XYZ file of C-alpha atoms in Angstrom:
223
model
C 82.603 137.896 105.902
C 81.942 134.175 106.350
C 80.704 131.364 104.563
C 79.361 127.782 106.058
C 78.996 124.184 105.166
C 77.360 121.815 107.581
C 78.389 118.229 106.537
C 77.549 114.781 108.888
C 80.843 112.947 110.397
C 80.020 109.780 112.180
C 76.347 111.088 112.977
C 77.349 114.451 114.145
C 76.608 117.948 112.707
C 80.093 119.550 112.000
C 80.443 123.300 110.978
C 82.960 124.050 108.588
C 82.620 128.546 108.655
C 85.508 130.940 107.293
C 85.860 133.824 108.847
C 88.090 136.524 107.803
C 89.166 140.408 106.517
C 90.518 142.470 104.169
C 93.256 145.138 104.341
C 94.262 146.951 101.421
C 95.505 144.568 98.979
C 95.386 141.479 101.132
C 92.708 139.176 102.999
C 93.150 136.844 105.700
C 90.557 133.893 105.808
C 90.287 131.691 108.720
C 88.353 128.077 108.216
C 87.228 126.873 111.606
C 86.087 123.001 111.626
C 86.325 120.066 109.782
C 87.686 120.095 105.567
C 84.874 117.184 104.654
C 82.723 116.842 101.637
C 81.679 120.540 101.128
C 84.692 122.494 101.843
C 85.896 123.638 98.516
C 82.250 124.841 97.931
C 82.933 126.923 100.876
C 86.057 128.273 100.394
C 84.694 128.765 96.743
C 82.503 131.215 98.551
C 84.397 132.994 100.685
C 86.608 133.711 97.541
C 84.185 134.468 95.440
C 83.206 137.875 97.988
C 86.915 138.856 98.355
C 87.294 143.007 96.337
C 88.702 142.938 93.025
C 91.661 144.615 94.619
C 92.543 142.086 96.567
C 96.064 139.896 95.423
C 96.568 138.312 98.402
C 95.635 135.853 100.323
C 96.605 134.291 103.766
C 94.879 131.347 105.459
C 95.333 130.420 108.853
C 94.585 127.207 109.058
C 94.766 126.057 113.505
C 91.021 125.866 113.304
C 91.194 122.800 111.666
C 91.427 119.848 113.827
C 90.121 117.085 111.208
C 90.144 116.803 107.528
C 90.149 113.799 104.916
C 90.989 113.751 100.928
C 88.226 116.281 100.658
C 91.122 118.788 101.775
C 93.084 118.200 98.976
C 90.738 120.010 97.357
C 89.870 122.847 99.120
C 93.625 123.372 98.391
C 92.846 122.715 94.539
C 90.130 125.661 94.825
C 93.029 128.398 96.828
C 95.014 127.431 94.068
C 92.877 127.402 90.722
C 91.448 130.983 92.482
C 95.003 132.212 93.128
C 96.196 131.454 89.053
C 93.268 133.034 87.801
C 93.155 136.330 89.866
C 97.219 136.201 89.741
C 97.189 136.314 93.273
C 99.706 134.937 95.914
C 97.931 132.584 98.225
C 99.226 130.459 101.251
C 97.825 128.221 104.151
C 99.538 127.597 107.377
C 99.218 126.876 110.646
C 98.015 123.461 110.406
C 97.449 120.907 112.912
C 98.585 117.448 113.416
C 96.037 115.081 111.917
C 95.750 117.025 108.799
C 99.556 117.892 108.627
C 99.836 113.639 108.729
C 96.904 113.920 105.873
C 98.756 116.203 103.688
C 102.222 114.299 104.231
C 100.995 110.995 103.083
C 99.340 112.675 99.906
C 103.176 113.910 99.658
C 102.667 117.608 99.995
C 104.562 119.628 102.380
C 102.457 120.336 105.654
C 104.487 123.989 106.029
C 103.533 124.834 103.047
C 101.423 122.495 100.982
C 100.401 124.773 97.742
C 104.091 125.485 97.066
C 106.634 123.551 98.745
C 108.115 120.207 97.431
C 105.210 118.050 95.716
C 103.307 120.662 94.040
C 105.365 121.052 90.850
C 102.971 120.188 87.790
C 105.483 118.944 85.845
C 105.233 115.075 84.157
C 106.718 112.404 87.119
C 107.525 108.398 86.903
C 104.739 105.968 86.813
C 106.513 104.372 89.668
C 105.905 107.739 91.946
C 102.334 108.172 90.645
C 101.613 104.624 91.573
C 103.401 105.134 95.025
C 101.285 108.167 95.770
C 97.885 106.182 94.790
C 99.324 103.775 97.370
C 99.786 106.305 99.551
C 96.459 108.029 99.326
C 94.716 104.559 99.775
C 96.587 103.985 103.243
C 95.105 107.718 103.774
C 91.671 106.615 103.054
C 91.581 104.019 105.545
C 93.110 105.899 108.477
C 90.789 108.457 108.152
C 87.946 106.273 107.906
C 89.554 104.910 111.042
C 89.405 108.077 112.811
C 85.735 108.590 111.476
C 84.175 105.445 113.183
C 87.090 106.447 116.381
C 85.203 109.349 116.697
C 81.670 108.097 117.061
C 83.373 105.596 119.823
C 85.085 108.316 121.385
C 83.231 107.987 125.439
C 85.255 104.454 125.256
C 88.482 105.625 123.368
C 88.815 108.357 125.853
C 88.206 106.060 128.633
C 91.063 103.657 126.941
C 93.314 106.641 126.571
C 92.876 107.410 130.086
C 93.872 103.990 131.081
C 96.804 103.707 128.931
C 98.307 106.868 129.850
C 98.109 105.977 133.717
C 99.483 102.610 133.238
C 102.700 103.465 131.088
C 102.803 107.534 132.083
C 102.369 107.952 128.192
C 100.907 111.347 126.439
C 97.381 110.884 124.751
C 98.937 110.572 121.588
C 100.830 108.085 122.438
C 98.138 106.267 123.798
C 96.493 106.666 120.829
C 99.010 105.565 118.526
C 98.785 102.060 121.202
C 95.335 101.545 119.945
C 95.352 102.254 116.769
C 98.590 99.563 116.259
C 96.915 97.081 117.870
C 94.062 97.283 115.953
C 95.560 97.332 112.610
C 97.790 94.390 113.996
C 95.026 92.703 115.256
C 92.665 93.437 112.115
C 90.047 94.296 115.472
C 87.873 97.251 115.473
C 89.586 100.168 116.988
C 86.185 100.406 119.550
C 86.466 96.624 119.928
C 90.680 97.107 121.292
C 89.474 100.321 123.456
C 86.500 98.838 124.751
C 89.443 95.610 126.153
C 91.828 98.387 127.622
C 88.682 100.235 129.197
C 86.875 97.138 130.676
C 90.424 95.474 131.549
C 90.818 98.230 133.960
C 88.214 97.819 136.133
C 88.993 93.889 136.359
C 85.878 91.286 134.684
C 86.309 92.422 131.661
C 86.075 90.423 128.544
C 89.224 88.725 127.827
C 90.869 89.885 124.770
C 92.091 87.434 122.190
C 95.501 86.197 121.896
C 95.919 87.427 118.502
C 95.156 91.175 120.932
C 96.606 90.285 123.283
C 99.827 89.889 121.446
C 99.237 93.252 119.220
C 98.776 95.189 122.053
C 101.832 94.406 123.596
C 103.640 95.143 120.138
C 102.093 97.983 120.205
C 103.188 99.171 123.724
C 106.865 98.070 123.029
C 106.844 100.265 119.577
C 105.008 103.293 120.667
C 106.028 103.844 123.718
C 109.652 102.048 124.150
């Protein structure tokens, strides 16, 4: 079985399919792609074909590299379908970008459908209002990582010259730019397109207001 949604992310085509079988009383789905705008509707789907038998269901979720608030609810559809059939649902296995997405909407990444932040129960105005704040500072990173990935050639290229100065991982090296560009308020292409050029010498010269960020940004990241 397998459903599809094809959704545009920074001018690229991106495939969200979920592939998967049944055995017995159980099914295992497995989304491969990005959880963008469409992605309930497809999971929706996939459901929607799974034998009246079936009471379980498992997804594996390390085919997902990238998703923004639009994941929250694909998770909303798992777990409307899972009260209404009675069924006992879970998805694990995910990555690091959406494990960060789900932590900052305050659901638990190991288990985000019934671990700590799902209870339905009434909570403070004070943690509804930190949440919103939350889920705003989500909004903006991942819009971040949108426009990161249409500038990806130069990011790279930035990556690659931040790891062999400092002998840093490429997440750390990402985590550079990305602080100096929020410290900075620069474009996150602008501060990798500095690091890239700087490399090869005659490069434009950042500002001090970079200049100073990225060295913050160095010292906290990688010190």
């Amino acid at each position: 079985m397998r459903s599809a949604t094809h959704t545009s992310l920074a001018g690229r085509l991106n495939t969200l399919t979920v592939d998967g079988g049944v055995d017995g009383d159980g099914a295992v789905l497995r989304p491969r792609g990005d959880l963008v705008h469409g992605c309930a509707d497809t999971l929706a789907r996939s459901l929607a074909r799974l034998p009246d038998g079936v009471h379980r269901v498992d997804l594996d979720m390390s085919g997902v590299a990238f998703m923004d608030t639009a994941g929250l609810q694909f998770l909303e559809v798992l777990d409307t379908w899972a009260r209404r059939r009675r069924a006992r649902v879970s998805a694990t296995g995910w990555t690091e970008q959406p494990r960060r997405v789900l932590e900052t909407a305050g659901l638990d990444p190991d288990d985000p459908l019934h671990g700590p932040g799902t209870r339905r129960e009434t909570v403070p105005s004070v943690v509804v209002l930190e949440r919103t704040q939350q889920l705003d500072k989500l909004r903006t990173e991942v819009e971040q990582l949108r426009r990161a990935i249409a500038s990806r050639p130069v990011i790279d290229q930035a990556r690659g010259v931040l790891m062999a100065t400092h002998a840093c991982s490429p997440d750390q090296a990402w985590d550079v730019l990305r602080e100096a560009s929020q410290l900075s308020n620069t474009k996150l292409r602008t501060v990798a397109a500095v690091v890239a050029a700087g490399a090869g010498g005659g490069g434009p010269v950042p500002s001090p207001e970079l200049r100073r960020a990225l060295r913050t940004a160095i010292d906290r990241c990688l010190n």
